[in-house]
PDB file of N, CA and C in Angstrom:
ATOM      1  N   LEU A   1      -6.094  -9.554 -13.745  1.00 59.00           N
ATOM      2  CA  LEU A   1      -5.092  -9.537 -14.797  1.00 59.00           C
ATOM      3  C   LEU A   1      -4.495 -10.926 -14.911  1.00 59.00           C
ATOM      4  N   GLU A   2      -4.598 -11.515 -16.085  1.00 69.00           N
ATOM      5  CA  GLU A   2      -4.043 -12.842 -16.306  1.00 69.00           C
ATOM      6  C   GLU A   2      -3.006 -12.779 -17.415  1.00 69.00           C
ATOM      7  N   VAL A   3      -1.794 -13.167 -17.089  1.00 73.00           N
ATOM      8  CA  VAL A   3      -0.704 -13.210 -18.049  1.00 73.00           C
ATOM      9  C   VAL A   3      -0.030 -14.566 -17.913  1.00 73.00           C
ATOM     10  N   GLU A   4       0.182 -15.233 -19.027  1.00 81.00           N
ATOM     11  CA  GLU A   4       0.734 -16.583 -18.972  1.00 81.00           C
ATOM     12  C   GLU A   4       2.220 -16.615 -18.642  1.00 81.00           C
ATOM     13  N   ASN A   5       2.971 -15.616 -19.055  1.00 81.00           N
ATOM     14  CA  ASN A   5       4.427 -15.664 -18.927  1.00 81.00           C
ATOM     15  C   ASN A   5       4.966 -14.983 -17.677  1.00 81.00           C
ATOM     16  N   ILE A   6       4.092 -14.585 -16.762  1.00 80.00           N
ATOM     17  CA  ILE A   6       4.537 -13.871 -15.569  1.00 80.00           C
ATOM     18  C   ILE A   6       4.045 -14.609 -14.335  1.00 80.00           C
ATOM     19  N   GLU A   7       4.939 -14.787 -13.383  1.00 80.00           N
ATOM     20  CA  GLU A   7       4.580 -15.402 -12.115  1.00 80.00           C
ATOM     21  C   GLU A   7       4.930 -14.418 -11.005  1.00 80.00           C
ATOM     22  N   VAL A   8       3.957 -14.083 -10.173  1.00 78.00           N
ATOM     23  CA  VAL A   8       4.167 -13.150  -9.070  1.00 78.00           C
ATOM     24  C   VAL A   8       4.418 -13.964  -7.803  1.00 78.00           C
ATOM     25  N   LEU A   9       5.519 -13.654  -7.134  1.00 77.00           N
ATOM     26  CA  LEU A   9       5.873 -14.328  -5.886  1.00 77.00           C
ATOM     27  C   LEU A   9       5.967 -13.301  -4.773  1.00 77.00           C
ATOM     28  N   PHE A  10       5.559 -13.677  -3.591  1.00 77.00           N
ATOM     29  CA  PHE A  10       5.669 -12.800  -2.436  1.00 77.00           C
ATOM     30  C   PHE A  10       6.884 -13.231  -1.622  1.00 77.00           C
ATOM     31  N   LEU A  11       7.788 -12.294  -1.409  1.00 74.00           N
ATOM     32  CA  LEU A  11       9.012 -12.563  -0.659  1.00 74.00           C
ATOM     33  C   LEU A  11       8.984 -11.794   0.656  1.00 74.00           C
ATOM     34  N   PRO A  12       9.735 -12.234   1.643  1.00 76.00           N
ATOM     35  CA  PRO A  12       9.808 -11.475   2.897  1.00 76.00           C
ATOM     36  C   PRO A  12      10.318 -10.059   2.639  1.00 76.00           C
ATOM     37  N   PRO A  13       9.956  -9.108   3.475  1.00 75.00           N
ATOM     38  CA  PRO A  13      10.394  -7.722   3.278  1.00 75.00           C
ATOM     39  C   PRO A  13      11.916  -7.603   3.238  1.00 75.00           C
ATOM     40  N   ASN A  14      12.384  -6.668   2.447  1.00 71.00           N
ATOM     41  CA  ASN A  14      13.805  -6.298   2.362  1.00 71.00           C
ATOM     42  C   ASN A  14      14.727  -7.413   1.873  1.00 71.00           C
ATOM     43  N   THR A  15      14.201  -8.369   1.135  1.00 70.00           N
ATOM     44  CA  THR A  15      15.076  -9.423   0.614  1.00 70.00           C
ATOM     45  C   THR A  15      15.349  -9.274  -0.870  1.00 70.00           C
ATOM     46  N   THR A  16      14.407  -8.716  -1.622  1.00 61.00           N
ATOM     47  CA  THR A  16      14.602  -8.667  -3.071  1.00 61.00           C
ATOM     48  C   THR A  16      15.768  -7.783  -3.468  1.00 61.00           C
ATOM     49  N   SER A  17      15.987  -6.680  -2.766  1.00 63.00           N
ATOM     50  CA  SER A  17      17.112  -5.818  -3.124  1.00 63.00           C
ATOM     51  C   SER A  17      18.438  -6.519  -2.864  1.00 63.00           C
ATOM     52  N   LEU A  18      18.447  -7.463  -1.936  1.00 66.00           N
ATOM     53  CA  LEU A  18      19.659  -8.245  -1.691  1.00 66.00           C
ATOM     54  C   LEU A  18      19.862  -9.284  -2.788  1.00 66.00           C
ATOM     55  N   ILE A  19      18.754  -9.824  -3.283  1.00 66.00           N
ATOM     56  CA  ILE A  19      18.832 -10.844  -4.324  1.00 66.00           C
ATOM     57  C   ILE A  19      19.235 -10.213  -5.657  1.00 66.00           C
ATOM     58  N   GLN A  20      18.550  -9.151  -6.024  1.00 66.00           N
ATOM     59  CA  GLN A  20      18.882  -8.468  -7.270  1.00 66.00           C
ATOM     60  C   GLN A  20      18.411  -7.016  -7.189  1.00 66.00           C
ATOM     61  N   PRO A  21      19.324  -6.052  -7.228  1.00 60.00           N
ATOM     62  CA  PRO A  21      18.971  -4.637  -7.051  1.00 60.00           C
ATOM     63  C   PRO A  21      17.960  -4.104  -8.062  1.00 60.00           C
ATOM     64  N   MET A  22      17.955  -4.616  -9.294  1.00 61.00           N
ATOM     65  CA  MET A  22      17.008  -4.102 -10.284  1.00 61.00           C
ATOM     66  C   MET A  22      15.565  -4.423  -9.923  1.00 61.00           C
ATOM     67  N   ASP A  23      15.372  -5.466  -9.118  1.00 62.00           N
ATOM     68  CA  ASP A  23      14.018  -5.847  -8.738  1.00 62.00           C
ATOM     69  C   ASP A  23      13.275  -4.716  -8.051  1.00 62.00           C
ATOM     70  N   GLN A  24      13.991  -3.879  -7.324  1.00 62.00           N
ATOM     71  CA  GLN A  24      13.342  -2.815  -6.562  1.00 62.00           C
ATOM     72  C   GLN A  24      12.539  -1.903  -7.474  1.00 62.00           C
ATOM     73  N   GLY A  25      13.086  -1.525  -8.610  1.00 72.00           N
ATOM     74  CA  GLY A  25      12.360  -0.672  -9.549  1.00 72.00           C
ATOM     75  C   GLY A  25      11.140  -1.359 -10.112  1.00 72.00           C
ATOM     76  N   ILE A  26      11.259  -2.643 -10.395  1.00 73.00           N
ATOM     77  CA  ILE A  26      10.140  -3.408 -10.941  1.00 73.00           C
ATOM     78  C   ILE A  26       9.042  -3.531  -9.896  1.00 73.00           C
ATOM     79  N   ILE A  27       9.421  -3.857  -8.675  1.00 73.00           N
ATOM     80  CA  ILE A  27       8.434  -4.007  -7.602  1.00 73.00           C
ATOM     81  C   ILE A  27       7.751  -2.676  -7.316  1.00 73.00           C
ATOM     82  N   GLN A  28       8.517  -1.605  -7.295  1.00 76.00           N
ATOM     83  CA  GLN A  28       7.945  -0.286  -7.043  1.00 76.00           C
ATOM     84  C   GLN A  28       6.938   0.084  -8.131  1.00 76.00           C
ATOM     85  N   ALA A  29       7.266  -0.192  -9.390  1.00 82.00           N
ATOM     86  CA  ALA A  29       6.344   0.092 -10.492  1.00 82.00           C
ATOM     87  C   ALA A  29       5.087  -0.759 -10.369  1.00 82.00           C
ATOM     88  N   PHE A  30       5.243  -2.034  -9.978  1.00 82.00           N
ATOM     89  CA  PHE A  30       4.092  -2.913  -9.803  1.00 82.00           C
ATOM     90  C   PHE A  30       3.188  -2.411  -8.681  1.00 82.00           C
ATOM     91  N   LYS A  31       3.774  -2.019  -7.553  1.00 82.00           N
ATOM     92  CA  LYS A  31       2.990  -1.506  -6.428  1.00 82.00           C
ATOM     93  C   LYS A  31       2.229  -0.246  -6.821  1.00 82.00           C
ATOM     94  N   ARG A  32       2.894   0.642  -7.563  1.00 84.00           N
ATOM     95  CA  ARG A  32       2.256   1.878  -8.009  1.00 84.00           C
ATOM     96  C   ARG A  32       1.065   1.567  -8.921  1.00 84.00           C
ATOM     97  N   HIS A  33       1.272   0.641  -9.860  1.00 87.00           N
ATOM     98  CA  HIS A  33       0.200   0.262 -10.785  1.00 87.00           C
ATOM     99  C   HIS A  33      -0.955  -0.399 -10.025  1.00 87.00           C
ATOM    100  N   TYR A  34      -0.636  -1.287  -9.092  1.00 86.00           N
ATOM    101  CA  TYR A  34      -1.660  -1.964  -8.302  1.00 86.00           C
ATOM    102  C   TYR A  34      -2.484  -0.954  -7.499  1.00 86.00           C
ATOM    103  N   ALA A  35      -1.810  -0.016  -6.842  1.00 83.00           N
ATOM    104  CA  ALA A  35      -2.518   0.997  -6.048  1.00 83.00           C
ATOM    105  C   ALA A  35      -3.418   1.842  -6.938  1.00 83.00           C
ATOM    106  N   ARG A  36      -2.923   2.221  -8.117  1.00 86.00           N
ATOM    107  CA  ARG A  36      -3.733   3.022  -9.037  1.00 86.00           C
ATOM    108  C   ARG A  36      -4.984   2.255  -9.464  1.00 86.00           C
ATOM    109  N   CYS A  37      -4.828   0.969  -9.795  1.00 85.00           N
ATOM    110  CA  CYS A  37      -5.976   0.150 -10.191  1.00 85.00           C
ATOM    111  C   CYS A  37      -6.967   0.001  -9.042  1.00 85.00           C
ATOM    112  N   MET A  38      -6.452  -0.200  -7.827  1.00 84.00           N
ATOM    113  CA  MET A  38      -7.321  -0.356  -6.668  1.00 84.00           C
ATOM    114  C   MET A  38      -8.148   0.909  -6.434  1.00 84.00           C
ATOM    115  N   PHE A  39      -7.501   2.073  -6.492  1.00 80.00           N
ATOM    116  CA  PHE A  39      -8.230   3.309  -6.249  1.00 80.00           C
ATOM    117  C   PHE A  39      -9.182   3.650  -7.392  1.00 80.00           C
ATOM    118  N   ASP A  40      -8.863   3.241  -8.621  1.00 82.00           N
ATOM    119  CA  ASP A  40      -9.809   3.411  -9.726  1.00 82.00           C
ATOM    120  C   ASP A  40     -11.069   2.598  -9.477  1.00 82.00           C
ATOM    121  N   ARG A  41     -10.893   1.366  -9.011  1.00 83.00           N
ATOM    122  CA  ARG A  41     -12.060   0.525  -8.705  1.00 83.00           C
ATOM    123  C   ARG A  41     -12.888   1.124  -7.569  1.00 83.00           C
ATOM    124  N   ILE A  42     -12.209   1.613  -6.544  1.00 78.00           N
ATOM    125  CA  ILE A  42     -12.922   2.239  -5.424  1.00 78.00           C
ATOM    126  C   ILE A  42     -13.704   3.444  -5.916  1.00 78.00           C
ATOM    127  N   ALA A  43     -13.082   4.260  -6.762  1.00 78.00           N
ATOM    128  CA  ALA A  43     -13.759   5.444  -7.298  1.00 78.00           C
ATOM    129  C   ALA A  43     -14.989   5.042  -8.096  1.00 78.00           C
ATOM    130  N   ASN A  44     -14.902   3.965  -8.872  1.00 79.00           N
ATOM    131  CA  ASN A  44     -16.062   3.502  -9.637  1.00 79.00           C
ATOM    132  C   ASN A  44     -17.181   3.046  -8.716  1.00 79.00           C
ATOM    133  N   VAL A  45     -16.832   2.342  -7.649  1.00 75.00           N
ATOM    134  CA  VAL A  45     -17.842   1.881  -6.693  1.00 75.00           C
ATOM    135  C   VAL A  45     -18.502   3.070  -6.012  1.00 75.00           C
ATOM    136  N   VAL A  46     -17.708   4.068  -5.652  1.00 72.00           N
ATOM    137  CA  VAL A  46     -18.250   5.256  -4.986  1.00 72.00           C
ATOM    138  C   VAL A  46     -19.224   5.972  -5.907  1.00 72.00           C
ATOM    139  N   GLU A  47     -18.902   6.066  -7.196  1.00 73.00           N
ATOM    140  CA  GLU A  47     -19.789   6.743  -8.143  1.00 73.00           C
ATOM    141  C   GLU A  47     -21.079   5.969  -8.355  1.00 73.00           C
ATOM    142  N   ILE A  48     -20.988   4.643  -8.399  1.00 73.00           N
ATOM    143  CA  ILE A  48     -22.144   3.805  -8.707  1.00 73.00           C
ATOM    144  C   ILE A  48     -22.994   3.533  -7.466  1.00 73.00           C
ATOM    145  N   SER A  49     -22.348   3.343  -6.341  1.00 72.00           N
ATOM    146  CA  SER A  49     -23.008   2.865  -5.136  1.00 72.00           C
ATOM    147  C   SER A  49     -23.806   3.956  -4.438  1.00 72.00           C
ATOM    148  N   GLN A  50     -24.921   3.536  -3.853  1.00 76.00           N
ATOM    149  CA  GLN A  50     -25.689   4.452  -3.013  1.00 76.00           C
ATOM    150  C   GLN A  50     -25.010   4.639  -1.659  1.00 76.00           C
ATOM    151  N   PHE A  51     -24.023   3.798  -1.376  1.00 74.00           N
ATOM    152  CA  PHE A  51     -23.280   3.874  -0.124  1.00 74.00           C
ATOM    153  C   PHE A  51     -21.920   4.534  -0.316  1.00 74.00           C
ATOM    154  N   GLY A  52     -21.762   5.311  -1.361  1.00 75.00           N
ATOM    155  CA  GLY A  52     -20.484   5.944  -1.672  1.00 75.00           C
ATOM    156  C   GLY A  52     -19.936   6.771  -0.530  1.00 75.00           C
ATOM    157  N   HIS A  53     -20.814   7.512   0.154  1.00 79.00           N
ATOM    158  CA  HIS A  53     -20.346   8.354   1.259  1.00 79.00           C
ATOM    159  C   HIS A  53     -19.805   7.511   2.413  1.00 79.00           C
ATOM    160  N   ILE A  54     -20.367   6.321   2.623  1.00 81.00           N
ATOM    161  CA  ILE A  54     -19.880   5.431   3.676  1.00 81.00           C
ATOM    162  C   ILE A  54     -18.495   4.893   3.308  1.00 81.00           C
ATOM    163  N   ILE A  55     -18.317   4.555   2.036  1.00 78.00           N
ATOM    164  CA  ILE A  55     -17.019   4.057   1.576  1.00 78.00           C
ATOM    165  C   ILE A  55     -15.960   5.136   1.734  1.00 78.00           C
ATOM    166  N   LEU A  56     -16.292   6.366   1.353  1.00 79.00           N
ATOM    167  CA  LEU A  56     -15.339   7.465   1.495  1.00 79.00           C
ATOM    168  C   LEU A  56     -14.991   7.706   2.962  1.00 79.00           C
ATOM    169  N   GLN A  57     -15.989   7.621   3.829  1.00 84.00           N
ATOM    170  CA  GLN A  57     -15.750   7.804   5.261  1.00 84.00           C
ATOM    171  C   GLN A  57     -14.832   6.698   5.801  1.00 84.00           C
ATOM    172  N   PHE A  58     -15.065   5.463   5.347  1.00 83.00           N
ATOM    173  CA  PHE A  58     -14.212   4.351   5.765  1.00 83.00           C
ATOM    174  C   PHE A  58     -12.755   4.625   5.407  1.00 83.00           C
ATOM    175  N   PHE A  59     -12.503   5.054   4.158  1.00 80.00           N
ATOM    176  CA  PHE A  59     -11.121   5.272   3.742  1.00 80.00           C
ATOM    177  C   PHE A  59     -10.494   6.466   4.451  1.00 80.00           C
ATOM    178  N   LYS A  60     -11.277   7.465   4.792  1.00 83.00           N
ATOM    179  CA  LYS A  60     -10.731   8.584   5.556  1.00 83.00           C
ATOM    180  C   LYS A  60     -10.267   8.091   6.927  1.00 83.00           C
ATOM    181  N   ILE A  61     -11.095   7.295   7.592  1.00 84.00           N
ATOM    182  CA  ILE A  61     -10.727   6.744   8.896  1.00 84.00           C
ATOM    183  C   ILE A  61      -9.515   5.820   8.761  1.00 84.00           C
ATOM    184  N   PHE A  62      -9.513   4.991   7.720  1.00 80.00           N
ATOM    185  CA  PHE A  62      -8.414   4.060   7.488  1.00 80.00           C
ATOM    186  C   PHE A  62      -7.086   4.801   7.347  1.00 80.00           C
ATOM    187  N   PHE A  63      -7.049   5.843   6.513  1.00 80.00           N
ATOM    188  CA  PHE A  63      -5.804   6.574   6.302  1.00 80.00           C
ATOM    189  C   PHE A  63      -5.408   7.388   7.535  1.00 80.00           C
ATOM    190  N   ASP A  64      -6.380   7.867   8.291  1.00 81.00           N
ATOM    191  CA  ASP A  64      -6.052   8.540   9.552  1.00 81.00           C
ATOM    192  C   ASP A  64      -5.380   7.563  10.527  1.00 81.00           C
ATOM    193  N   LEU A  65      -5.873   6.320  10.568  1.00 80.00           N
ATOM    194  CA  LEU A  65      -5.258   5.308  11.432  1.00 80.00           C
ATOM    195  C   LEU A  65      -3.837   4.988  10.986  1.00 80.00           C
ATOM    196  N   ILE A  66      -3.629   4.885   9.684  1.00 75.00           N
ATOM    197  CA  ILE A  66      -2.285   4.618   9.163  1.00 75.00           C
ATOM    198  C   ILE A  66      -1.334   5.740   9.568  1.00 75.00           C
ATOM    199  N   LYS A  67      -1.779   6.992   9.449  1.00 77.00           N
ATOM    200  CA  LYS A  67      -0.944   8.124   9.856  1.00 77.00           C
ATOM    201  C   LYS A  67      -0.621   8.042  11.348  1.00 77.00           C
ATOM    202  N   HIS A  68      -1.624   7.681  12.151  1.00 76.00           N
ATOM    203  CA  HIS A  68      -1.442   7.581  13.600  1.00 76.00           C
ATOM    204  C   HIS A  68      -0.432   6.485  13.943  1.00 76.00           C
ATOM    205  N   ILE A  69      -0.549   5.339  13.294  1.00 74.00           N
ATOM    206  CA  ILE A  69       0.378   4.234  13.537  1.00 74.00           C
ATOM    207  C   ILE A  69       1.791   4.653  13.161  1.00 74.00           C
ATOM    208  N   HIS A  70       1.943   5.299  12.011  1.00 66.00           N
ATOM    209  CA  HIS A  70       3.262   5.757  11.565  1.00 66.00           C
ATOM    210  C   HIS A  70       3.847   6.730  12.587  1.00 66.00           C
ATOM    211  N   HIS A  71       3.025   7.648  13.086  1.00 64.00           N
ATOM    212  CA  HIS A  71       3.482   8.620  14.079  1.00 64.00           C
ATOM    213  C   HIS A  71       3.923   7.905  15.358  1.00 64.00           C
ATOM    214  N   LYS A  72       3.139   6.933  15.808  1.00 64.00           N
ATOM    215  CA  LYS A  72       3.477   6.186  17.027  1.00 64.00           C
ATOM    216  C   LYS A  72       4.803   5.443  16.857  1.00 64.00           C
ATOM    217  N   GLN A  73       5.019   4.835  15.693  1.00 62.00           N
ATOM    218  CA  GLN A  73       6.275   4.125  15.463  1.00 62.00           C
ATOM    219  C   GLN A  73       7.442   5.093  15.475  1.00 62.00           C
ATOM    220  N   TYR A  74       7.263   6.258  14.890  1.00 58.00           N
ATOM    221  CA  TYR A  74       8.311   7.267  14.860  1.00 58.00           C
ATOM    222  C   TYR A  74       8.669   7.694  16.284  1.00 58.00           C
ATOM    223  N   ILE A  75       7.648   7.940  17.103  1.00 59.00           N
ATOM    224  CA  ILE A  75       7.874   8.342  18.498  1.00 59.00           C
ATOM    225  C   ILE A  75       8.594   7.229  19.257  1.00 59.00           C
ATOM    226  N   SER A  76       8.199   5.971  19.057  1.00 60.00           N
ATOM    227  CA  SER A  76       8.851   4.875  19.779  1.00 60.00           C
ATOM    228  C   SER A  76      10.308   4.732  19.356  1.00 60.00           C
ATOM    229  N   LEU A  77      10.625   5.013  18.095  1.00 53.00           N
ATOM    230  CA  LEU A  77      12.022   4.977  17.658  1.00 53.00           C
ATOM    231  C   LEU A  77      12.830   6.088  18.314  1.00 53.00           C
ATOM    232  N   ILE A  78      12.239   7.271  18.427  1.00 54.00           N
ATOM    233  CA  ILE A  78      12.919   8.382  19.095  1.00 54.00           C
ATOM    234  C   ILE A  78      13.180   8.019  20.557  1.00 54.00           C
ATOM    235  N   ASP A  79      12.174   7.461  21.227  1.00 59.00           N
ATOM    236  CA  ASP A  79      12.339   7.041  22.623  1.00 59.00           C
ATOM    237  C   ASP A  79      13.449   5.998  22.762  1.00 59.00           C
ATOM    238  N   LEU A  80      13.511   5.087  21.824  1.00 55.00           N
ATOM    239  CA  LEU A  80      14.509   4.027  21.869  1.00 55.00           C
ATOM    240  C   LEU A  80      15.926   4.588  21.811  1.00 55.00           C
ATOM    241  N   PHE A  81      16.148   5.597  20.984  1.00 54.00           N
ATOM    242  CA  PHE A  81      17.500   6.109  20.787  1.00 54.00           C
ATOM    243  C   PHE A  81      17.892   7.228  21.750  1.00 54.00           C
ATOM    244  N   TYR A  82      16.932   7.945  22.290  1.00 56.00           N
ATOM    245  CA  TYR A  82      17.273   9.117  23.098  1.00 56.00           C
ATOM    246  C   TYR A  82      16.982   8.968  24.581  1.00 56.00           C
ATOM    247  N   PHE A  83      16.325   7.908  25.006  1.00 49.00           N
ATOM    248  CA  PHE A  83      15.993   7.788  26.427  1.00 49.00           C
ATOM    249  C   PHE A  83      16.486   6.493  26.998  1.00 49.00           C
TER     250      PHE A  83
END
């Protein structure tokens, strides 16, 4: 996507809401649109590719790992506050 009047900048986490609260809605909409475009491209590759089943397996493992990491962080936070 090329647009002449828009410049995308990457800022450290949790700073944009401090700079300007409205940015959060814009960033959230951008992230949602980006994720949708990414998964549309993946779906097209899976349909076209002879390796579609391998790609699907990769993403299943990837999302399982993300869930596991999230669970581990949650447990470590509980340990931090209660033990």
